[in-house]
PDB file of C-alpha atoms in Angstrom:
ATOM      1  CA  UNK A   1      -0.102  -0.225   0.291  1.00 41.00           C
ATOM      2  CA  UNK A   2       1.148   3.528   0.050  1.00 42.00           C
ATOM      3  CA  UNK A   3       1.822   5.701  -3.251  1.00 41.00           C
ATOM      4  CA  UNK A   4       1.711   3.784  -6.240  1.00 46.00           C
ATOM      5  CA  UNK A   5       4.803   6.096  -8.115  1.00 43.00           C
ATOM      6  CA  UNK A   6       7.077   4.936  -5.971  1.00 46.00           C
ATOM      7  CA  UNK A   7       6.354   0.972  -6.376  1.00 45.00           C
ATOM      8  CA  UNK A   8       9.217  -1.397  -7.713  1.00 49.00           C
ATOM      9  CA  UNK A   9       8.519  -4.994  -9.256  1.00 48.00           C
ATOM     10  CA  UNK A  10      10.040  -7.969  -7.813  1.00 53.00           C
ATOM     11  CA  UNK A  11       8.221 -10.764  -8.756  1.00 57.00           C
ATOM     12  CA  UNK A  12       4.940  -9.820  -7.535  1.00 63.00           C
ATOM     13  CA  UNK A  13       1.750 -12.031  -8.025  1.00 81.00           C
ATOM     14  CA  UNK A  14      -0.452  -9.261  -7.376  1.00 87.00           C
ATOM     15  CA  UNK A  15      -0.095  -5.562  -6.377  1.00 90.00           C
ATOM     16  CA  UNK A  16      -2.959  -3.858  -4.520  1.00 92.00           C
ATOM     17  CA  UNK A  17      -1.714   0.329  -4.363  1.00 93.00           C
ATOM     18  CA  UNK A  18      -4.004   2.640  -2.848  1.00 95.00           C
ATOM     19  CA  UNK A  19      -3.936   6.759  -3.898  1.00 93.00           C
ATOM     20  CA  UNK A  20      -6.129   9.130  -2.550  1.00 93.00           C
ATOM     21  CA  UNK A  21      -5.752  11.405  -5.335  1.00 91.00           C
ATOM     22  CA  UNK A  22      -8.159  10.578  -7.969  1.00 91.00           C
ATOM     23  CA  UNK A  23      -6.081  12.073 -11.483  1.00 89.00           C
ATOM     24  CA  UNK A  24      -2.803   9.976  -9.631  1.00 90.00           C
ATOM     25  CA  UNK A  25      -5.009   7.108  -9.374  1.00 93.00           C
ATOM     26  CA  UNK A  26      -5.255   6.854 -12.687  1.00 94.00           C
ATOM     27  CA  UNK A  27      -1.877   7.786 -14.084  1.00 93.00           C
ATOM     28  CA  UNK A  28      -0.520   5.274 -11.876  1.00 92.00           C
ATOM     29  CA  UNK A  29      -3.478   2.593 -13.487  1.00 94.00           C
ATOM     30  CA  UNK A  30      -2.378   3.621 -16.839  1.00 95.00           C
ATOM     31  CA  UNK A  31       1.239   3.365 -16.308  1.00 94.00           C
ATOM     32  CA  UNK A  32       1.022  -0.319 -15.012  1.00 92.00           C
ATOM     33  CA  UNK A  33      -1.303  -1.037 -18.046  1.00 94.00           C
ATOM     34  CA  UNK A  34       1.518   0.702 -20.545  1.00 94.00           C
ATOM     35  CA  UNK A  35       4.477  -0.843 -19.145  1.00 91.00           C
ATOM     36  CA  UNK A  36       2.476  -4.702 -18.866  1.00 90.00           C
ATOM     37  CA  UNK A  37       1.819  -4.681 -15.827  1.00 89.00           C
ATOM     38  CA  UNK A  38      -2.114  -4.155 -16.109  1.00 90.00           C
ATOM     39  CA  UNK A  39      -2.941  -7.910 -15.022  1.00 90.00           C
ATOM     40  CA  UNK A  40      -1.005  -7.836 -11.988  1.00 91.00           C
ATOM     41  CA  UNK A  41      -1.116  -4.141 -10.487  1.00 91.00           C
ATOM     42  CA  UNK A  42      -4.530  -2.605  -9.194  1.00 93.00           C
ATOM     43  CA  UNK A  43      -4.515   1.101  -8.293  1.00 95.00           C
ATOM     44  CA  UNK A  44      -7.010   1.499  -5.830  1.00 96.00           C
ATOM     45  CA  UNK A  45      -8.616   5.248  -5.857  1.00 95.00           C
ATOM     46  CA  UNK A  46      -9.727   6.281  -2.253  1.00 96.00           C
ATOM     47  CA  UNK A  47      -7.594   7.475   0.943  1.00 95.00           C
ATOM     48  CA  UNK A  48      -7.032   4.891   3.891  1.00 95.00           C
ATOM     49  CA  UNK A  49      -8.831   5.881   6.750  1.00 94.00           C
ATOM     50  CA  UNK A  50     -10.306   4.274  10.406  1.00 93.00           C
ATOM     51  CA  UNK A  51     -13.431   4.193   8.930  1.00 95.00           C
ATOM     52  CA  UNK A  52     -15.734   4.595   5.855  1.00 97.00           C
ATOM     53  CA  UNK A  53     -16.362   8.193   4.923  1.00 97.00           C
ATOM     54  CA  UNK A  54     -15.013  11.113   3.667  1.00 97.00           C
ATOM     55  CA  UNK A  55     -11.969  12.694   3.619  1.00 94.00           C
ATOM     56  CA  UNK A  56     -10.064  16.413   2.715  1.00 93.00           C
ATOM     57  CA  UNK A  57      -7.145  15.737   0.415  1.00 90.00           C
ATOM     58  CA  UNK A  58      -4.856  19.047   0.866  1.00 88.00           C
ATOM     59  CA  UNK A  59      -3.065  19.065  -2.253  1.00 86.00           C
ATOM     60  CA  UNK A  60       0.829  19.519  -1.925  1.00 76.00           C
ATOM     61  CA  UNK A  61       1.809  22.786  -3.143  1.00 73.00           C
ATOM     62  CA  UNK A  62       5.608  21.491  -4.029  1.00 74.00           C
ATOM     63  CA  UNK A  63       4.685  18.360  -5.613  1.00 73.00           C
ATOM     64  CA  UNK A  64       1.967  15.746  -5.464  1.00 69.00           C
ATOM     65  CA  UNK A  65       3.248  13.728  -3.118  1.00 69.00           C
ATOM     66  CA  UNK A  66       3.161  16.106  -0.084  1.00 72.00           C
ATOM     67  CA  UNK A  67      -0.582  15.785  -0.298  1.00 78.00           C
ATOM     68  CA  UNK A  68      -1.869  15.491   2.951  1.00 79.00           C
ATOM     69  CA  UNK A  69      -5.056  14.964   4.842  1.00 80.00           C
ATOM     70  CA  UNK A  70      -3.617  15.412   8.180  1.00 75.00           C
ATOM     71  CA  UNK A  71      -1.855  18.158   7.485  1.00 73.00           C
ATOM     72  CA  UNK A  72      -3.809  21.110   5.927  1.00 72.00           C
ATOM     73  CA  UNK A  73      -2.502  23.206   3.695  1.00 69.00           C
ATOM     74  CA  UNK A  74      -4.268  25.415   1.447  1.00 63.00           C
ATOM     75  CA  UNK A  75      -1.825  26.277  -0.928  1.00 70.00           C
ATOM     76  CA  UNK A  76      -2.247  24.258  -4.181  1.00 74.00           C
ATOM     77  CA  UNK A  77      -5.997  23.736  -2.992  1.00 86.00           C
ATOM     78  CA  UNK A  78      -7.988  20.501  -1.887  1.00 89.00           C
ATOM     79  CA  UNK A  79     -10.540  17.779  -3.363  1.00 91.00           C
ATOM     80  CA  UNK A  80     -12.800  15.683  -0.887  1.00 95.00           C
ATOM     81  CA  UNK A  81     -11.806  11.754  -1.579  1.00 96.00           C
ATOM     82  CA  UNK A  82     -13.520   8.713  -0.452  1.00 97.00           C
ATOM     83  CA  UNK A  83     -11.953   6.954   2.278  1.00 97.00           C
ATOM     84  CA  UNK A  84     -11.969   3.348   3.532  1.00 97.00           C
ATOM     85  CA  UNK A  85     -10.529   1.022   6.190  1.00 97.00           C
ATOM     86  CA  UNK A  86      -7.624  -1.086   5.342  1.00 97.00           C
ATOM     87  CA  UNK A  87      -9.121  -3.954   5.615  1.00 97.00           C
ATOM     88  CA  UNK A  88     -12.173  -3.225   3.129  1.00 97.00           C
ATOM     89  CA  UNK A  89      -9.413  -2.288   0.627  1.00 96.00           C
ATOM     90  CA  UNK A  90      -7.331  -5.497   1.169  1.00 95.00           C
ATOM     91  CA  UNK A  91     -10.763  -7.777   1.523  1.00 94.00           C
ATOM     92  CA  UNK A  92     -11.868  -5.749  -2.010  1.00 93.00           C
ATOM     93  CA  UNK A  93      -8.742  -6.706  -3.963  1.00 91.00           C
ATOM     94  CA  UNK A  94      -9.138 -10.401  -2.959  1.00 89.00           C
ATOM     95  CA  UNK A  95      -5.763 -10.768  -1.046  1.00 90.00           C
ATOM     96  CA  UNK A  96      -5.232 -13.667   0.934  1.00 89.00           C
ATOM     97  CA  UNK A  97      -2.066 -13.094   2.254  1.00 92.00           C
ATOM     98  CA  UNK A  98       0.228  -9.900   2.423  1.00 94.00           C
ATOM     99  CA  UNK A  99       4.005 -11.041   1.528  1.00 94.00           C
ATOM    100  CA  UNK A 100       5.041  -7.111   2.132  1.00 94.00           C
ATOM    101  CA  UNK A 101       3.402  -3.326   3.060  1.00 95.00           C
ATOM    102  CA  UNK A 102       4.480  -0.167   2.355  1.00 94.00           C
ATOM    103  CA  UNK A 103       2.641   2.058   4.234  1.00 92.00           C
ATOM    104  CA  UNK A 104       3.553   6.443   3.868  1.00 86.00           C
ATOM    105  CA  UNK A 105       0.681   8.228   4.888  1.00 86.00           C
ATOM    106  CA  UNK A 106       2.014  11.148   6.455  1.00 80.00           C
ATOM    107  CA  UNK A 107       1.004  10.652   9.407  1.00 82.00           C
ATOM    108  CA  UNK A 108      -2.265   8.612   9.946  1.00 88.00           C
ATOM    109  CA  UNK A 109      -0.445   5.220  10.094  1.00 91.00           C
ATOM    110  CA  UNK A 110      -1.703   4.938  13.929  1.00 91.00           C
ATOM    111  CA  UNK A 111      -5.500   5.499  12.465  1.00 92.00           C
ATOM    112  CA  UNK A 112      -5.425   3.101   9.316  1.00 95.00           C
ATOM    113  CA  UNK A 113      -3.325   0.207  11.424  1.00 96.00           C
ATOM    114  CA  UNK A 114      -4.883  -0.203  14.667  1.00 96.00           C
ATOM    115  CA  UNK A 115      -8.078  -0.957  12.878  1.00 96.00           C
ATOM    116  CA  UNK A 116      -6.470  -3.288  10.731  1.00 97.00           C
ATOM    117  CA  UNK A 117      -5.062  -5.139  13.225  1.00 97.00           C
ATOM    118  CA  UNK A 118      -7.809  -5.491  15.693  1.00 96.00           C
ATOM    119  CA  UNK A 119      -9.981  -6.615  12.975  1.00 96.00           C
ATOM    120  CA  UNK A 120      -7.954  -8.551  10.389  1.00 96.00           C
ATOM    121  CA  UNK A 121      -7.060 -12.281  11.122  1.00 96.00           C
ATOM    122  CA  UNK A 122      -3.460 -12.616  11.412  1.00 96.00           C
ATOM    123  CA  UNK A 123      -3.244 -14.554   8.640  1.00 94.00           C
ATOM    124  CA  UNK A 124      -3.456 -11.083   7.037  1.00 95.00           C
ATOM    125  CA  UNK A 125      -0.909  -9.571   8.506  1.00 97.00           C
ATOM    126  CA  UNK A 126       1.689  -8.443   6.279  1.00 96.00           C
ATOM    127  CA  UNK A 127       5.376 -10.764   6.415  1.00 96.00           C
ATOM    128  CA  UNK A 128       7.312  -8.158   5.928  1.00 96.00           C
ATOM    129  CA  UNK A 129       6.158  -4.214   6.571  1.00 96.00           C
ATOM    130  CA  UNK A 130       8.065  -0.726   5.854  1.00 96.00           C
ATOM    131  CA  UNK A 131       6.270   1.863   7.487  1.00 94.00           C
ATOM    132  CA  UNK A 132       7.343   5.804   7.434  1.00 87.00           C
ATOM    133  CA  UNK A 133       8.855   6.243  11.367  1.00 80.00           C
ATOM    134  CA  UNK A 134       8.935  10.084  10.726  1.00 71.00           C
ATOM    135  CA  UNK A 135       5.910  10.967  11.735  1.00 68.00           C
ATOM    136  CA  UNK A 136       5.628   9.054  15.108  1.00 72.00           C
ATOM    137  CA  UNK A 137       5.096  12.067  17.037  1.00 70.00           C
ATOM    138  CA  UNK A 138       1.207  12.392  15.530  1.00 73.00           C
ATOM    139  CA  UNK A 139       0.505   8.801  15.863  1.00 81.00           C
ATOM    140  CA  UNK A 140      -2.239   8.144  18.385  1.00 84.00           C
ATOM    141  CA  UNK A 141      -1.297   4.263  19.287  1.00 89.00           C
ATOM    142  CA  UNK A 142       1.848   3.664  18.628  1.00 91.00           C
ATOM    143  CA  UNK A 143       1.947   1.280  16.043  1.00 92.00           C
ATOM    144  CA  UNK A 144       5.593   0.162  16.261  1.00 93.00           C
ATOM    145  CA  UNK A 145       5.353  -1.132  19.757  1.00 93.00           C
ATOM    146  CA  UNK A 146       2.213  -2.839  19.137  1.00 95.00           C
ATOM    147  CA  UNK A 147       3.801  -4.823  15.935  1.00 95.00           C
ATOM    148  CA  UNK A 148       6.988  -6.051  18.275  1.00 96.00           C
ATOM    149  CA  UNK A 149       4.480  -7.076  20.916  1.00 97.00           C
ATOM    150  CA  UNK A 150       2.963  -9.280  18.498  1.00 96.00           C
ATOM    151  CA  UNK A 151       5.375 -11.085  16.877  1.00 96.00           C
ATOM    152  CA  UNK A 152       7.099  -8.710  14.454  1.00 98.00           C
ATOM    153  CA  UNK A 153      11.218  -7.789  14.691  1.00 98.00           C
ATOM    154  CA  UNK A 154      13.433  -4.650  13.243  1.00 96.00           C
ATOM    155  CA  UNK A 155      14.640  -6.204  10.425  1.00 96.00           C
ATOM    156  CA  UNK A 156      16.121  -2.902   8.478  1.00 95.00           C
ATOM    157  CA  UNK A 157      16.211   1.256   9.096  1.00 92.00           C
ATOM    158  CA  UNK A 158      16.084   3.654   6.579  1.00 88.00           C
ATOM    159  CA  UNK A 159      16.650   7.691   6.133  1.00 86.00           C
ATOM    160  CA  UNK A 160      12.888   7.645   7.434  1.00 86.00           C
ATOM    161  CA  UNK A 161      11.686   3.838   7.073  1.00 92.00           C
ATOM    162  CA  UNK A 162      11.492   1.024   9.289  1.00 94.00           C
ATOM    163  CA  UNK A 163      11.336  -2.460   8.017  1.00 96.00           C
ATOM    164  CA  UNK A 164       9.614  -5.006  10.064  1.00 97.00           C
ATOM    165  CA  UNK A 165       9.507  -8.987   9.571  1.00 97.00           C
ATOM    166  CA  UNK A 166       7.569 -11.361  11.464  1.00 95.00           C
TER     167      UNK A 166
END
């Protein structure tokens, strides 16, 4: 999961990418198809959240990757977009197991992952999770602590991400 413009293909059988900006979602799906990956990459045009609803997506003024739901900026305007829980997206993509998940949602990690971990069967927990940890101060539930207490281990760390495996 995450911004589809950042995906890399390493032999995956299926990729479910989530993009809140409808124009970017359409562009990502078109790029997947043009590059021969349309059959395995599905782009879901919505924002992830803790519940169903509508979210205000503030568009980034510098680039499209800096758009955010939690950090309002009126510089470039906003869009109201559909918001869905992660588990709903996973189920709608007919995902039976998650080998790897990359999540970078500008500070909403805890709001998205808490309901997922509370509702999903443990068999759906990602085997590997790459999670942006630079916005932990914004989290209302400490995702990494929960993951470490529930079978995950920190495998590596990059400049702004943790890589956890179970």
